[in-house]
């Protein structure tokens, strides 16, 4: 027997319609590439998204055609989130930090029909446009008077003139909620990137889940600054959850340095921000030496790579800002777990609470997790046994676009996505990532977590960033070394740092060496690029070998 309730497809257009009707005057503030601050409302966003949808119809784009962006976080990018997907096309956000050859490869693989880009990225477009025959229209995300006269890009138009004159009336079409809505390529540290194709259903369910109190806890009372880029995994779904809650949105545009972020936060009363650890390090690097305080910031979600405990402590103890440690993947839309305490933890001493808050957290409803050993058997949830982390759920990838299904089957035939992470899960369901499986260091038959080693180094006041890698060793297989970028002006020695490890981890886990580097190489999504670091250390030999 079927239930007798209305069946309404979950569509992205319903989010913008809702925001228009119920939060029409809530503000969206953007720092523009031009350098100025732009201010408008969800009502304006909805109106211009409808104009964009009419523009795409006028271009004769079919349902499912890909419309690409190469853009910072800003209001025009947000209009594309709704105008493109809402009208049945697929928004393809391209990561501008990739090499132009990879950008060209991705555009061709996705067969993008339209490419809209911020003027910052004009040089990338100039380098690739001739190699991208599927693109019929190049659009610069700017006002008409900013359009470069001699860009060399055929038929280039400015976004504002492109949508100007279009009707702002548009009846959003209704279609199957499983229709593709947007796509994002993984950053492809090995081989070519893989395309994850999100659907309206996966996106709206993720938007609901992301707004929950134990997840991002977004509300109409918040002023939200997504530093996480809209060009990678839809800025962790914040644009959609924002429309669903009606929070004020503050977009940082291209200015991601600590000073610019801090000033924007203070000027716009930001209560909530989200970003990867490297961004927050820059922010703290500005706030600390200048003796500044956050007057409105209350919570920040930190994820994308392991958040060092020292950073959680700095935000919470020094600035009264709650840190929510989050874990996820492009293949997971991206949120999988978030770390918040349970009721029974509230009476625990602070250091006990802190131990919990360092973990990557509990699964969000909608995400099932398992850890399995090398024999494929489930490992116990005891906080000690580790295994490969597998996940399944309605916003987790089934197959890659033009690619294969990465899923592995369980005894009941259900598909699980292997995350490539190694993790423990404790009895309360708190998951902790030990490592990327390819980064785990195997020493004398035992595993050493590179994240643990990095976290300890990062707690040293002289260390700006640390990356731990395994080096081949004739007796032990591999031994860890830690590459360290010092804080400007800090004088920390190899011996001092090795001593710093004593008593914090077992003796055999202490790195064999410290190598000082100017900076740790970062990838296109702000994560440490250990492959590049290995290349840099190509001639390196462990001490005594
Ligand atoms: P890509 O960079 O290829 O796009 P993702 O952005 O999807 O990849 O990154 C996913 C990976 O990032 C995870 O599998 C995990 O290894 C790492 N990661 C994400 N969040 C965390 C976290 N909080 N702690 C540790 N690792 C994390």
PDB file of C-alpha atoms and ligand atoms in Angstrom, residues 186-188 232 303-306 325-331 360 419 421 433 436 451 525 527, ligand 1:
ATOM      1  CA  UNK A 186      37.846  15.320  -8.078  1.00  0.00           C
ATOM      2  CA  UNK A 187      41.217  17.005  -7.962  1.00  0.00           C
ATOM      3  CA  UNK A 188      42.877  13.930  -9.433  1.00  0.00           C
ATOM      4  CA  UNK A 232      34.742  22.766  -5.598  1.00  0.00           C
ATOM      5  CA  UNK A 303      37.341  20.277   7.116  1.00  0.00           C
ATOM      6  CA  UNK A 304      38.765  19.065   3.847  1.00  0.00           C
ATOM      7  CA  UNK A 305      41.885  17.895   5.647  1.00  0.00           C
ATOM      8  CA  UNK A 306      42.563  17.089   9.287  1.00  0.00           C
ATOM      9  CA  UNK A 325      35.519  19.491  12.576  1.00  0.00           C
ATOM     10  CA  UNK A 326      34.001  18.015   9.411  1.00  0.00           C
ATOM     11  CA  UNK A 327      34.940  15.216   7.061  1.00  0.00           C
ATOM     12  CA  UNK A 328      33.702  14.562   3.568  1.00  0.00           C
ATOM     13  CA  UNK A 329      34.589  14.037  -0.061  1.00  0.00           C
ATOM     14  CA  UNK A 330      33.684  15.303  -3.514  1.00  0.00           C
ATOM     15  CA  UNK A 331      31.979  11.933  -3.983  1.00  0.00           C
ATOM     16  CA  UNK A 360      36.200  13.850  12.381  1.00  0.00           C
ATOM     17  CA  UNK A 419      36.629   6.397   0.583  1.00  0.00           C
ATOM     18  CA  UNK A 421      40.594   6.753   4.035  1.00  0.00           C
ATOM     19  CA  UNK A 433      40.659   9.411  10.166  1.00  0.00           C
ATOM     20  CA  UNK A 436      44.627   8.522   3.492  1.00  0.00           C
ATOM     21  CA  UNK A 451      48.076  12.907  10.696  1.00  0.00           C
ATOM     22  CA  UNK A 525      41.758  22.301  -3.027  1.00  0.00           C
ATOM     23  CA  UNK A 527      45.325  20.135   0.748  1.00  0.00           C
TER      24      UNK A 527
HETATM   25  P1  LIG B   1      39.737  15.931  -3.911  1.00  0.00           P
HETATM   26  O1  LIG B   1      40.764  16.832  -3.282  1.00  0.00           O
HETATM   27  O2  LIG B   1      40.280  14.814  -4.712  1.00  0.00           O
HETATM   28  O3  LIG B   1      38.598  16.625  -4.548  1.00  0.00           O
HETATM   29  P2  LIG B   1      38.091  15.741  -1.756  1.00  0.00           P
HETATM   30  O4  LIG B   1      38.036  17.223  -1.731  1.00  0.00           O
HETATM   31  O5  LIG B   1      36.902  14.974  -2.059  1.00  0.00           O
HETATM   32  O6  LIG B   1      39.155  15.234  -2.710  1.00  0.00           O
HETATM   33  O7  LIG B   1      38.780  15.261  -0.433  1.00  0.00           O
HETATM   34  C1  LIG B   1      38.422  14.115   0.231  1.00  0.00           C
HETATM   35  C2  LIG B   1      39.506  13.647   1.159  1.00  0.00           C
HETATM   36  O8  LIG B   1      40.006  14.694   1.974  1.00  0.00           O
HETATM   37  C3  LIG B   1      39.000  12.629   2.145  1.00  0.00           C
HETATM   38  O9  LIG B   1      38.921  11.363   1.601  1.00  0.00           O
HETATM   39  C4  LIG B   1      40.032  12.734   3.244  1.00  0.00           C
HETATM   40  O10 LIG B   1      41.188  11.995   2.959  1.00  0.00           O
HETATM   41  C5  LIG B   1      40.389  14.176   3.243  1.00  0.00           C
HETATM   42  N1  LIG B   1      39.639  14.865   4.301  1.00  0.00           N
HETATM   43  C6  LIG B   1      38.533  15.607   4.183  1.00  0.00           C
HETATM   44  N2  LIG B   1      38.156  16.109   5.378  1.00  0.00           N
HETATM   45  C7  LIG B   1      39.050  15.649   6.282  1.00  0.00           C
HETATM   46  C8  LIG B   1      39.216  15.787   7.698  1.00  0.00           C
HETATM   47  N3  LIG B   1      38.409  16.536   8.437  1.00  0.00           N
HETATM   48  N4  LIG B   1      40.245  15.145   8.261  1.00  0.00           N
HETATM   49  C9  LIG B   1      41.104  14.382   7.558  1.00  0.00           C
HETATM   50  N5  LIG B   1      41.006  14.227   6.226  1.00  0.00           N
HETATM   51  C10 LIG B   1      40.001  14.842   5.593  1.00  0.00           C
END
